PDB file of C-alpha atoms in Angstrom:
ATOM      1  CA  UNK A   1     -13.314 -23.558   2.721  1.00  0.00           C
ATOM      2  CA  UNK A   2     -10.185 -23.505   0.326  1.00  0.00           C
ATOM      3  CA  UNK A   3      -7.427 -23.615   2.023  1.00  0.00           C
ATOM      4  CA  UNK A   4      -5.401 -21.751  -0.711  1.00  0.00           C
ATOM      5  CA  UNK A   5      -7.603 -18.571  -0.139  1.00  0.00           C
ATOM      6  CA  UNK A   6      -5.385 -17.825   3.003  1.00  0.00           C
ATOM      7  CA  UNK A   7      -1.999 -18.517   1.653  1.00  0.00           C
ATOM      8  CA  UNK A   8       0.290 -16.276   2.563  1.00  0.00           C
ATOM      9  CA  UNK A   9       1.926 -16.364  -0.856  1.00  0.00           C
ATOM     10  CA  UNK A  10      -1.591 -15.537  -2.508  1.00  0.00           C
ATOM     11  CA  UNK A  11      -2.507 -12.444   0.092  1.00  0.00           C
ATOM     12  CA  UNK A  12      -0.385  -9.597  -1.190  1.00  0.00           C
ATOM     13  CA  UNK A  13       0.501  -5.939  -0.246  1.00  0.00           C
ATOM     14  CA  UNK A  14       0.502  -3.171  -2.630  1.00  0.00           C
ATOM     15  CA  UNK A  15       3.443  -0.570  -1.952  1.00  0.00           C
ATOM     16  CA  UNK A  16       3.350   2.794  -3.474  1.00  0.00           C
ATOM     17  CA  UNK A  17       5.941   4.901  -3.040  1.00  0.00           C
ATOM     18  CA  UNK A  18       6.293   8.688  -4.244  1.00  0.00           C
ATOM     19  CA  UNK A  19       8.508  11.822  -4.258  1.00  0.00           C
ATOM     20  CA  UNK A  20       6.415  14.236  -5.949  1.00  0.00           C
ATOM     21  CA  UNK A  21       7.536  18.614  -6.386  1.00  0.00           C
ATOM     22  CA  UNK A  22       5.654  21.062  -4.185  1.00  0.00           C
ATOM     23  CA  UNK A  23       7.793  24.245  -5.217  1.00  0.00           C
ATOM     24  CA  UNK A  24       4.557  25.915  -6.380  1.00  0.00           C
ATOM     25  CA  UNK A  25       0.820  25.720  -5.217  1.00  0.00           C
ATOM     26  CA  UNK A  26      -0.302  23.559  -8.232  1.00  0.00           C
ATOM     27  CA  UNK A  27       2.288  21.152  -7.380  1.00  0.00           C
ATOM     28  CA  UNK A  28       1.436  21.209  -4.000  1.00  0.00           C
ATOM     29  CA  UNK A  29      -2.011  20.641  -4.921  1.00  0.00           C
ATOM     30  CA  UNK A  30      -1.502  17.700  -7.110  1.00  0.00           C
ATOM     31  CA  UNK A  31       0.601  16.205  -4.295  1.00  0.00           C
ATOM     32  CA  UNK A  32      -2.441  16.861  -1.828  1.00  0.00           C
ATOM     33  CA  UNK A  33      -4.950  15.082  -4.056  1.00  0.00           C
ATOM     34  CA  UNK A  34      -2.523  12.294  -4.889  1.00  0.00           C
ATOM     35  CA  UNK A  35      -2.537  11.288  -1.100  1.00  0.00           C
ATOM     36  CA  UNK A  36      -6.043  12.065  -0.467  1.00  0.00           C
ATOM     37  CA  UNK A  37      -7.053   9.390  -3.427  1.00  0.00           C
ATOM     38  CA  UNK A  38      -4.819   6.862  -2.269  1.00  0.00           C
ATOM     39  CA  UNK A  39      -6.221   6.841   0.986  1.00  0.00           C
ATOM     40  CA  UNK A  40      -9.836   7.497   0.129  1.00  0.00           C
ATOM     41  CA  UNK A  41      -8.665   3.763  -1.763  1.00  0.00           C
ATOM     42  CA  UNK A  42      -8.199   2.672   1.187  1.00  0.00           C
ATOM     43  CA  UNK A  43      -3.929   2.975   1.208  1.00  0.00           C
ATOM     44  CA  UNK A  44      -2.431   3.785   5.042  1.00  0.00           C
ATOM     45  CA  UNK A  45       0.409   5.534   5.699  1.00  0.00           C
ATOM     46  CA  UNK A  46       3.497   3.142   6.222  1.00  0.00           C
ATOM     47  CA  UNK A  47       6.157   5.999   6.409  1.00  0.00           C
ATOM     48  CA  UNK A  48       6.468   9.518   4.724  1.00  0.00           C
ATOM     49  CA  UNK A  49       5.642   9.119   1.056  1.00  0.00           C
ATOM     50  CA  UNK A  50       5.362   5.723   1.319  1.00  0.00           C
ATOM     51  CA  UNK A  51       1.646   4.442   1.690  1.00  0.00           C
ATOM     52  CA  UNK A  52       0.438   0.573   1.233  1.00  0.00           C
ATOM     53  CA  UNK A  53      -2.921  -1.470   1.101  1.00  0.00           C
ATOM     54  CA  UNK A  54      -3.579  -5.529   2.355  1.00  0.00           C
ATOM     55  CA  UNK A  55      -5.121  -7.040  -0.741  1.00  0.00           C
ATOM     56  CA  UNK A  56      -6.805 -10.697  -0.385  1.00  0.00           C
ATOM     57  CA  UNK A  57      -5.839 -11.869  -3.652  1.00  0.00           C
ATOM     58  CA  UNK A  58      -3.365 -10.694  -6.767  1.00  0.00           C
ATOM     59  CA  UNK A  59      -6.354  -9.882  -8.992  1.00  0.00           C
ATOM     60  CA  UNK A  60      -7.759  -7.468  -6.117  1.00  0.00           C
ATOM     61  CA  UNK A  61      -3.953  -5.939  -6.094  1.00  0.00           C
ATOM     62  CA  UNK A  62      -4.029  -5.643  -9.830  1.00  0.00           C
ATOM     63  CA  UNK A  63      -7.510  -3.785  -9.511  1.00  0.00           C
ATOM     64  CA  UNK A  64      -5.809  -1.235  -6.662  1.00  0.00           C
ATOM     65  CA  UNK A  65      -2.871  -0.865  -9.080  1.00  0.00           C
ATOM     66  CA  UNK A  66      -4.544   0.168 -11.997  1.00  0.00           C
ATOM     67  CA  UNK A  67      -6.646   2.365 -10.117  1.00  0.00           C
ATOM     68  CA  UNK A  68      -3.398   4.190  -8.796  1.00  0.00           C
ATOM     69  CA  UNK A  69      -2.193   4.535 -12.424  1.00  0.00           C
ATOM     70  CA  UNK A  70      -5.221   6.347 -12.825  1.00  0.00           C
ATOM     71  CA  UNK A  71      -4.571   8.882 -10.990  1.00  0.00           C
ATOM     72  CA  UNK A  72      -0.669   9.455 -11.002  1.00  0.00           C
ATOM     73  CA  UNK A  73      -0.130  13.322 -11.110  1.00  0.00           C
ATOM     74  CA  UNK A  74       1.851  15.141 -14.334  1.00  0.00           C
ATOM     75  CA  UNK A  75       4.997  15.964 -12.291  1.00  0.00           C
ATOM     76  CA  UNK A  76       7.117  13.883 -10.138  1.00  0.00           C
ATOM     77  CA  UNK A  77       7.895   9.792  -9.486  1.00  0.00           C
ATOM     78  CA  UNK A  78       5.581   7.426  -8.508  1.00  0.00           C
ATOM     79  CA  UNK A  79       6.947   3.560  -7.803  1.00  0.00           C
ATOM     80  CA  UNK A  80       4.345   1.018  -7.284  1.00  0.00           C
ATOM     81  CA  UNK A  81       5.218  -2.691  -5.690  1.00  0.00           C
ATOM     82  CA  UNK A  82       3.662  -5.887  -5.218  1.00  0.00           C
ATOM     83  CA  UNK A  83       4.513  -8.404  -2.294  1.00  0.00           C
ATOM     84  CA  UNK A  84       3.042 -11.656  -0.653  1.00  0.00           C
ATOM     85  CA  UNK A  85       1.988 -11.150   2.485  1.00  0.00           C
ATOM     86  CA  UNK A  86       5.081 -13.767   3.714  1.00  0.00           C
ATOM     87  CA  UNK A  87       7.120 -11.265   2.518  1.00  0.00           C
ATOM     88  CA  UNK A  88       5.675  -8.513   4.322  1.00  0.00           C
ATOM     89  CA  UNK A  89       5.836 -10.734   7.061  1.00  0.00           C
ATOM     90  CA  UNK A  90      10.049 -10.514   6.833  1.00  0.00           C
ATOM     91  CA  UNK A  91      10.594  -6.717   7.268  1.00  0.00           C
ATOM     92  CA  UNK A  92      12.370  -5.775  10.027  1.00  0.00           C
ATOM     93  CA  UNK A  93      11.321  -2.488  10.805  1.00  0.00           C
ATOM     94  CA  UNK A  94      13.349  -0.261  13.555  1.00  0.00           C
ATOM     95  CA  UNK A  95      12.719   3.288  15.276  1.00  0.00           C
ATOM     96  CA  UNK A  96      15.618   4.743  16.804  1.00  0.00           C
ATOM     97  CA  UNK A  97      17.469   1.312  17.403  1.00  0.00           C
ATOM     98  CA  UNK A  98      14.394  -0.033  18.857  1.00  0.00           C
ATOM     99  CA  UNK A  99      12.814  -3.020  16.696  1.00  0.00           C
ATOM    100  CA  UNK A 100       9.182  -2.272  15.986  1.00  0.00           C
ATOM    101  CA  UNK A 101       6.647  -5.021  14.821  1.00  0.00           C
ATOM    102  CA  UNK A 102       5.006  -4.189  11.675  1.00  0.00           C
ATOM    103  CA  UNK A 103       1.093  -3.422  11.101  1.00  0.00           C
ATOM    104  CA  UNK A 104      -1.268  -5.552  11.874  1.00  0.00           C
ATOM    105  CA  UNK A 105      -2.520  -8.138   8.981  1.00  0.00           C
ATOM    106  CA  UNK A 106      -6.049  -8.234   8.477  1.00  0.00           C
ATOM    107  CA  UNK A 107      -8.593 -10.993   8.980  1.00  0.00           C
ATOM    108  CA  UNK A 108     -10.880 -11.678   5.795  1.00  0.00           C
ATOM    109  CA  UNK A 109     -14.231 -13.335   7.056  1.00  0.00           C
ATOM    110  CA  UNK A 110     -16.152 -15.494   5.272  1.00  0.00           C
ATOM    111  CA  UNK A 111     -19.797 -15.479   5.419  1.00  0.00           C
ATOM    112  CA  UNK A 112     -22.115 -18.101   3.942  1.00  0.00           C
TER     113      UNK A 112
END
């Protein structure tokens, strides 16, 4: 097995994070679908707005990237971010003072 498959610097997490309008009901629409696609690509929610996605390798990021770009709506701003999983690794995250630990990694199996 390569031992650079696992690297934490080679794992990465895709961040996508959004502040769309929903002053009418096509807006609110667009918003609606916008979420639904992200997480019918497999994105969880991280906090409001803010969804992200484990990807074992870079090129499997770039393929969830581009498939977000696909489907950004008309109205409204849409940041997308790339990070090794040793960054993820770093955040700090906090609820009410209270230091939280962040989601669970996930295991990639190998089968031969």
């Amino acid at each position: 097995m390569n031992a650079e498959r696992f690297n934490a610097y080679r794992i990465m997490w895709v961040i996508v994070l959004y502040d769309l309008p929903t002053e009418t009901k096509t807006m609110r629409r667009a918003a609606n679908l916008f979420r639904k696609r992200l997480e019918d690509d497999g994105f969880a929610l991280f906090q409001f707005s803010i969804y992200i996605r484990h990807c074992p390798s870079r090129e499997n990021a770039q393929v969830h990237i581009k498939r977000v770009k696909a489907i950004l709506p008309k109205q409204g701003k849409v940041a997308i971010m790339s990070i090794t999983d040793k960054q993820f690794g770093d955040i700090e995250i906090f609820f009410a003072r209270t230091k939280e630990e962040p989601p669970p990694t996930f295991q990639q199996l190998e089968l031969f």
